[in-house]
C-alpha cells in the first residue's frame, strides 16, 4: 500500500485539497443543472420531453443536453453551460488575428488581462441573446407556468440563465486556479460523465424490448474500445525535432553544448478544435431552432443545421480542420520558436539557420492535417452509428465522437497534472512505465 498511487494521491496535502475542491465545484455544477429557471412548469416540461422521447427524441435537444450535462432538458439555470463563453473566446481569438492593433494591445503589459475582461463582457451579451432564444423556445413548447406573463418570464429567464452561465465560467476558473486541470474542460467532462449512466440504461431497455439488435450493441462497444485506444495512442504521439546548442562562455561559466529536442505532438491542439467547432455551431443552431417558426429563412437554416444532416456534419468537419490549424498557429508559432533557438545559439542539424521557420512550419503542416482529419472522423462517428445501427441520438453521441475525444483528452490532462504533483512530492506516479506527457487544454 505504501507505493499505491491512489493512496499517495490523498497523502499529499496539496493534491488532496485540490481533488476535494474540484469535486466540490463539480457538485455545485450538478446541483445547478437540476434547478429549473423560475417560471417554468416542471410537470409540463417533463411531459413534453417524455413525449419527445417516445417519438424517437429530438436531435437538437440531445445536442444541447450533451454539452450541458442534461441541464438543457431540465431548463435549469446552467442550461447553456459554458458554450457562450467558449464561442466568445473563439471570436476574440479571430479578432486578434484580423486586427493587428488589437493584437498589439494584447502583447502590452497587462494586455492579456484586458482581453480576458473584454471576453467576459462580450460573453454576457452572447448569453443574453441565447437566453432570449430560450424564452421563445419555452413559448413554442408551452412550458411557461400558469399566471406567469410572457414578458415577465422572458426577463427572469434571460437574467437567470445569463447569470448561471457566467457563474459557471467563474467556477471553471476556480478549478483552474485551485483545483485539478482546466476548469472549463473539466465542467464539460463532468456533464458528459453525468449523462453516461442514463444513456447505458436507455440502451439496456432498448435491447430488452428488441428495438436494437444485441449484436449491433457488441459491434459498437468493440468499436468504442478500439477508438479509445487509438485516441490515447494518437494523443500521446510526438515528432521530436533535434536541436543542438553551441558552447558559449559568459564570465567564468560555460553554457550550452547540450543536445535536446522540440516535441511536436501528432495532434498539437488536442481536443480544442472539436470543442471550438461544436461551440461555434451551437450559437446559430440554437437561434435557428428556437426562432425558426417565426422566420422562413431561419427555418431553412434550422433544417440545414440538423445535427443528423449532411450540412451540419460537413461544416463540422471543415471547422475542426480550420480550428486545428488556427489553434496550432496561435500556440506554436514557428517564427517565435526559431527566434528563441537562434538567440540561445541553437541550430537544427541539416537545416540552415534562416530556414528553420520554413522547416518547422512544414513539419507542423504535415502533422496538423492528418491529425485534424483523424479528429473529424472520430467526431462524426455518432452520426454514422445512429444512421447504420439506428441508435438514439442521446446514446450515440455519448458513446463516441466529440464526447469520446473530450473524455479521453481531459482524463489524460488530469492524470498528467496528478502525476506531476506526485513526482514533485517524491511519490510514485500514476503509471509505472514512463510518464504521461502534459496536454495543453
XYZ file of C-alpha atoms in Angstrom:
441
model
C 0.000 0.000 0.000
C 2.944 2.317 0.524
C 3.565 2.676 -3.192
C -0.100 2.655 -4.207
C -0.611 5.804 -6.328
C -4.269 6.112 -5.266
C -3.216 6.155 -1.603
C -0.375 8.593 -2.358
C -2.843 10.980 -4.010
C -4.558 11.523 -0.661
C -1.343 11.541 1.374
C -0.091 14.679 -0.358
C -1.913 17.574 1.311
C -1.805 19.918 -1.685
C -3.106 17.266 -4.070
C -5.773 16.108 -1.607
C -7.058 19.665 -1.202
C -7.130 20.193 -4.971
C -9.078 16.972 -5.527
C -11.706 17.742 -2.877
C -12.014 21.336 -4.088
C -12.612 20.142 -7.667
C -15.197 17.600 -6.504
C -16.970 20.303 -4.500
C -17.195 22.622 -7.501
C -18.467 19.801 -9.718
C -21.133 19.009 -7.099
C -22.332 22.633 -7.300
C -22.411 22.321 -11.099
C -24.532 19.164 -10.967
C -26.851 20.706 -8.360
C -27.408 23.763 -10.555
C -28.124 21.513 -13.543
C -31.390 20.310 -11.959
C -32.601 23.677 -10.611
C -35.183 24.954 -13.134
C -35.473 28.539 -14.282
C -38.187 30.408 -12.290
C -41.461 30.487 -14.191
C -41.117 27.067 -15.872
C -43.817 24.465 -15.249
C -41.783 21.322 -14.332
C -44.723 18.947 -14.976
C -45.375 20.346 -18.449
C -41.651 20.261 -19.178
C -41.335 16.605 -18.100
C -44.408 15.622 -20.115
C -43.081 17.369 -23.220
C -39.680 15.638 -23.149
C -41.264 12.272 -22.312
C -43.481 12.580 -25.376
C -40.452 13.658 -27.381
C -38.522 10.571 -26.222
C -41.409 8.269 -27.155
C -41.342 9.729 -30.673
C -37.641 8.952 -31.142
C -36.189 12.032 -29.460
C -35.069 15.362 -30.835
C -31.576 15.808 -32.291
C -31.398 19.470 -31.246
C -32.378 18.793 -27.606
C -29.939 15.852 -27.429
C -27.177 18.044 -28.871
C -27.755 20.838 -26.354
C -28.054 18.371 -23.463
C -24.761 16.790 -24.481
C -22.731 19.913 -23.653
C -24.838 20.968 -20.661
C -24.937 17.570 -18.942
C -28.739 17.257 -19.205
C -29.285 20.817 -17.946
C -30.990 21.920 -21.181
C -33.904 19.460 -20.943
C -34.295 20.493 -17.278
C -34.467 24.189 -18.280
C -32.036 24.758 -15.432
C -30.027 27.843 -14.547
C -26.967 26.178 -16.183
C -28.815 25.134 -19.343
C -26.376 26.978 -21.649
C -23.308 25.566 -19.911
C -20.001 27.235 -20.794
C -20.624 27.222 -24.553
C -21.357 31.001 -24.817
C -18.014 31.774 -23.159
C -16.120 29.408 -25.468
C -17.860 30.903 -28.521
C -16.842 34.384 -27.387
C -13.257 33.232 -26.868
C -13.167 31.954 -30.448
C -14.475 35.257 -31.785
C -11.915 37.178 -29.721
C -9.038 34.999 -30.954
C -10.144 35.578 -34.544
C -10.321 39.343 -33.944
C -6.757 39.298 -32.591
C -5.584 37.881 -35.923
C -7.758 40.128 -38.102
C -6.923 43.398 -36.323
C -3.153 43.978 -35.708
C -3.861 46.899 -33.344
C -5.853 44.586 -31.069
C -3.015 42.055 -31.110
C -0.512 44.776 -30.155
C -2.791 45.755 -27.276
C -2.795 42.121 -26.096
C 1.018 41.961 -26.207
C 1.401 45.023 -23.983
C 1.952 44.708 -20.252
C -1.393 43.732 -18.725
C -2.870 43.314 -22.196
C -3.964 39.720 -21.659
C -5.983 40.739 -18.599
C -7.767 43.382 -20.666
C -8.557 40.832 -23.382
C -9.930 38.430 -20.773
C -12.100 41.195 -19.292
C -13.450 42.110 -22.738
C -14.148 38.427 -23.420
C -16.186 38.098 -20.229
C -18.160 41.272 -21.014
C -18.869 40.062 -24.556
C -19.883 36.673 -23.143
C -22.661 38.373 -21.183
C -24.172 39.721 -24.422
C -23.861 36.335 -26.150
C -25.554 34.679 -23.160
C -28.347 37.264 -23.250
C -29.020 36.589 -26.958
C -29.098 32.822 -26.441
C -31.247 33.244 -23.315
C -33.781 35.249 -25.318
C -33.895 32.437 -27.871
C -34.613 30.040 -24.997
C -37.631 32.105 -23.910
C -39.032 31.789 -27.424
C -38.397 28.044 -27.315
C -40.266 27.819 -23.982
C -43.228 29.664 -25.538
C -43.266 27.345 -28.540
C -43.433 24.174 -26.401
C -45.823 25.750 -23.882
C -43.933 25.103 -20.634
C -44.363 28.553 -19.058
C -46.153 28.277 -15.702
C -49.759 29.456 -15.455
C -50.107 33.016 -14.209
C -46.648 33.992 -15.487
C -46.694 36.658 -18.198
C -44.534 36.125 -21.269
C -42.679 39.392 -20.693
C -42.052 38.615 -17.037
C -40.818 35.123 -17.847
C -38.551 36.449 -20.608
C -36.876 38.969 -18.303
C -36.436 36.440 -15.475
C -35.159 33.714 -17.815
C -32.652 35.990 -19.551
C -31.300 37.270 -16.225
C -31.214 33.812 -14.587
C -29.640 31.859 -17.450
C -27.079 34.585 -18.213
C -26.083 34.778 -14.548
C -25.930 30.987 -14.359
C -23.610 30.686 -17.354
C -21.242 33.397 -16.117
C -21.242 31.849 -12.632
C -20.324 28.530 -14.259
C -17.422 30.219 -16.060
C -16.250 31.595 -12.704
C -16.459 28.101 -11.199
C -14.320 26.822 -14.057
C -11.698 29.478 -13.344
C -11.658 28.427 -9.689
C -10.961 24.819 -10.714
C -8.096 26.018 -12.912
C -6.547 28.068 -10.107
C -7.246 25.924 -7.047
C -8.271 22.523 -8.393
C -7.026 19.992 -10.931
C -6.962 20.562 -14.669
C -8.509 23.099 -16.976
C -11.758 24.158 -15.306
C -13.863 24.778 -18.416
C -12.862 21.429 -19.928
C -13.473 19.725 -16.572
C -17.040 21.090 -16.426
C -17.776 19.796 -19.933
C -16.201 16.471 -18.908
C -18.429 16.258 -15.805
C -21.543 16.960 -17.878
C -20.737 14.132 -20.286
C -19.933 11.654 -17.498
C -23.188 12.530 -15.707
C -25.141 11.522 -18.820
C -23.456 8.123 -19.240
C -25.493 6.082 -16.671
C -28.806 7.242 -18.159
C -27.589 6.506 -21.698
C -26.477 2.993 -20.713
C -29.832 2.299 -19.035
C -31.725 3.506 -22.113
C -29.604 1.217 -24.266
C -30.339 -1.768 -21.990
C -34.077 -1.090 -22.176
C -33.964 -0.851 -25.974
C -32.141 -4.207 -26.169
C -34.622 -5.823 -23.741
C -37.532 -4.535 -25.840
C -35.863 -5.929 -29.008
C -35.742 -2.438 -30.534
C -31.963 -2.746 -31.076
C -30.145 -5.929 -32.021
C -27.739 -7.043 -29.269
C -25.137 -7.928 -31.916
C -25.129 -4.292 -33.052
C -24.500 -3.236 -29.445
C -21.487 -5.552 -29.239
C -20.127 -4.230 -32.545
C -20.471 -0.621 -31.368
C -18.889 -1.460 -27.988
C -15.873 -3.084 -29.670
C -15.618 -0.059 -31.965
C -15.773 2.188 -28.888
C -12.889 0.335 -27.164
C -10.749 0.368 -30.329
C -11.306 4.084 -30.903
C -10.431 4.869 -27.258
C -7.131 3.013 -27.659
C -6.384 4.800 -30.930
C -7.231 8.204 -29.425
C -4.887 7.627 -26.476
C -2.113 6.431 -28.795
C -2.559 9.400 -31.118
C -2.768 11.976 -28.302
C 0.492 10.733 -26.775
C 2.433 10.605 -30.086
C 5.240 13.098 -30.743
C 7.559 14.188 -33.525
C 10.881 15.210 -31.982
C 12.856 17.978 -33.727
C 16.534 17.701 -32.627
C 18.251 20.939 -31.552
C 21.976 21.370 -30.869
C 23.250 24.265 -28.769
C 26.793 25.587 -29.232
C 29.039 26.167 -26.237
C 29.417 29.759 -25.114
C 31.320 31.418 -22.291
C 29.608 34.007 -20.085
C 32.008 35.406 -17.491
C 33.737 32.412 -15.949
C 30.943 29.960 -16.747
C 30.351 27.892 -19.874
C 26.798 27.421 -21.129
C 25.260 25.285 -23.875
C 26.864 22.382 -25.621
C 23.937 20.038 -24.965
C 21.613 18.312 -27.417
C 17.878 18.456 -26.899
C 14.701 18.343 -28.972
C 11.448 20.231 -29.546
C 8.414 17.929 -29.076
C 5.777 18.480 -31.752
C 2.696 16.429 -30.871
C 0.991 14.463 -33.642
C -2.115 16.396 -32.630
C -0.736 19.704 -31.253
C -4.124 21.234 -30.442
C -5.603 18.220 -28.617
C -9.409 18.291 -28.384
C -9.601 22.088 -28.665
C -10.658 22.027 -32.385
C -13.567 19.714 -31.556
C -14.744 21.885 -28.642
C -14.321 25.062 -30.689
C -16.164 23.652 -33.726
C -19.034 22.362 -31.568
C -19.461 25.609 -29.642
C -19.127 27.671 -32.830
C -22.071 25.766 -34.354
C -24.113 25.808 -31.139
C -24.950 29.522 -31.358
C -26.531 29.594 -34.869
C -28.072 26.152 -34.275
C -29.894 27.305 -31.159
C -31.043 30.598 -32.682
C -32.301 28.853 -35.831
C -34.156 26.107 -33.925
C -35.826 28.349 -31.359
C -36.774 31.188 -33.706
C -37.269 29.159 -36.894
C -41.055 29.191 -36.588
C -41.141 32.975 -36.909
C -38.906 33.282 -39.967
C -38.798 31.152 -43.150
C -35.074 31.598 -43.706
C -34.323 30.643 -40.094
C -36.462 27.535 -40.565
C -34.373 26.593 -43.615
C -31.179 27.262 -41.652
C -32.520 25.085 -38.821
C -33.152 22.208 -41.249
C -29.688 22.645 -42.776
C -28.015 22.650 -39.346
C -29.766 19.491 -38.155
C -27.024 17.585 -36.252
C -28.018 14.440 -38.154
C -27.936 16.126 -41.561
C -25.125 16.261 -44.107
C -24.887 20.076 -43.985
C -24.094 20.204 -40.285
C -21.544 17.387 -40.467
C -19.738 18.855 -43.482
C -19.454 22.203 -41.680
C -18.369 20.359 -38.537
C -15.507 18.597 -40.325
C -14.350 21.786 -42.061
C -14.412 23.742 -38.783
C -12.417 21.054 -36.978
C -9.708 21.223 -39.657
C -9.755 25.026 -39.590
C -9.515 25.322 -35.808
C -6.768 22.686 -35.715
C -4.608 24.892 -37.962
C -5.762 28.084 -36.257
C -5.075 26.954 -32.685
C -1.738 25.375 -33.623
C -0.555 28.646 -35.179
C -1.648 30.578 -32.073
C 0.039 28.278 -29.549
C 3.039 27.061 -31.570
C 4.396 29.890 -33.682
C 7.387 28.579 -35.720
C 8.779 32.108 -36.063
C 8.911 32.602 -32.282
C 10.376 29.123 -31.716
C 13.097 29.681 -34.333
C 13.874 33.116 -32.852
C 14.358 31.615 -29.386
C 16.622 28.884 -30.788
C 18.815 31.403 -32.616
C 19.054 33.738 -29.607
C 20.322 30.849 -27.485
C 22.886 29.733 -30.035
C 20.973 26.661 -31.174
C 20.555 25.013 -34.559
C 18.659 22.138 -36.143
C 21.023 19.567 -37.714
C 20.930 19.690 -41.509
C 18.802 22.868 -41.609
C 20.180 26.342 -42.360
C 19.562 28.916 -39.623
C 17.448 31.132 -41.897
C 15.357 28.124 -42.992
C 14.304 26.927 -39.526
C 10.900 28.663 -39.635
C 10.126 27.162 -43.015
C 11.229 23.694 -41.892
C 9.197 23.735 -38.665
C 6.151 25.117 -40.478
C 6.384 22.251 -42.963
C 6.631 19.720 -40.129
C 3.618 21.260 -38.358
C 1.537 21.236 -41.537
C 2.327 17.569 -42.070
C 1.243 16.813 -38.506
C -1.845 19.027 -38.313
C -3.582 17.841 -41.495
C -3.741 14.108 -40.680
C -4.324 14.911 -37.001
C -7.294 17.170 -37.757
C -8.784 14.690 -40.229
C -8.399 11.987 -37.586
C -10.302 14.158 -35.106
C -13.003 14.872 -37.694
C -13.508 11.179 -38.476
C -13.933 10.347 -34.788
C -16.252 13.328 -34.305
C -18.752 12.104 -36.938
C -18.814 8.520 -35.606
C -22.065 9.140 -33.613
C -23.890 10.175 -36.790
C -22.682 7.063 -38.621
C -23.621 4.819 -35.679
C -27.055 6.379 -35.415
C -27.784 6.005 -39.132
C -26.398 2.474 -39.607
C -27.426 0.846 -36.292
C -30.483 3.028 -35.565
C -29.128 4.129 -32.183
C -30.900 7.058 -30.442
C -29.035 10.366 -30.607
C -28.715 10.585 -26.805
C -26.830 7.261 -26.775
C -24.732 7.516 -29.922
C -23.440 10.989 -29.002
C -22.165 9.694 -25.662
C -20.543 6.512 -26.999
C -18.210 8.149 -29.459
C -17.224 11.217 -31.378
C -16.895 14.501 -29.537
C -17.716 13.005 -26.136
C -15.030 10.345 -26.543
C -12.384 12.884 -27.522
C -13.238 15.183 -24.625
C -13.373 12.337 -22.085
C -10.015 10.901 -23.142
C -8.354 14.311 -23.553
C -9.444 15.754 -20.212
C -8.660 12.472 -18.443
C -5.107 12.434 -19.842
C -4.614 16.074 -18.877
C -5.835 15.466 -15.316
C -3.666 12.372 -14.935
C -0.602 14.267 -16.154
C -1.146 17.008 -13.557
C -1.669 14.471 -10.763
C 1.472 12.677 -11.987
C 3.481 15.900 -11.808
C 2.290 16.710 -8.273
C 3.037 13.190 -7.024
C 6.500 13.260 -8.565
C 7.174 16.680 -7.036
C 6.430 15.253 -3.576
C 8.675 12.217 -4.158
C 5.876 9.701 -4.655
C 5.429 7.176 -7.442
C 3.252 8.450 -10.243
C 0.034 7.002 -11.603
C 1.739 4.991 -14.329
C 4.623 2.605 -13.657
C 6.255 2.696 -17.084
C 7.177 6.102 -18.458
C 5.430 9.338 -17.642
C 2.314 10.944 -19.032
C 3.004 13.969 -21.178
C 1.014 17.034 -20.219
C -1.531 18.270 -22.714
C -2.462 21.905 -23.114
C -6.255 22.049 -22.972
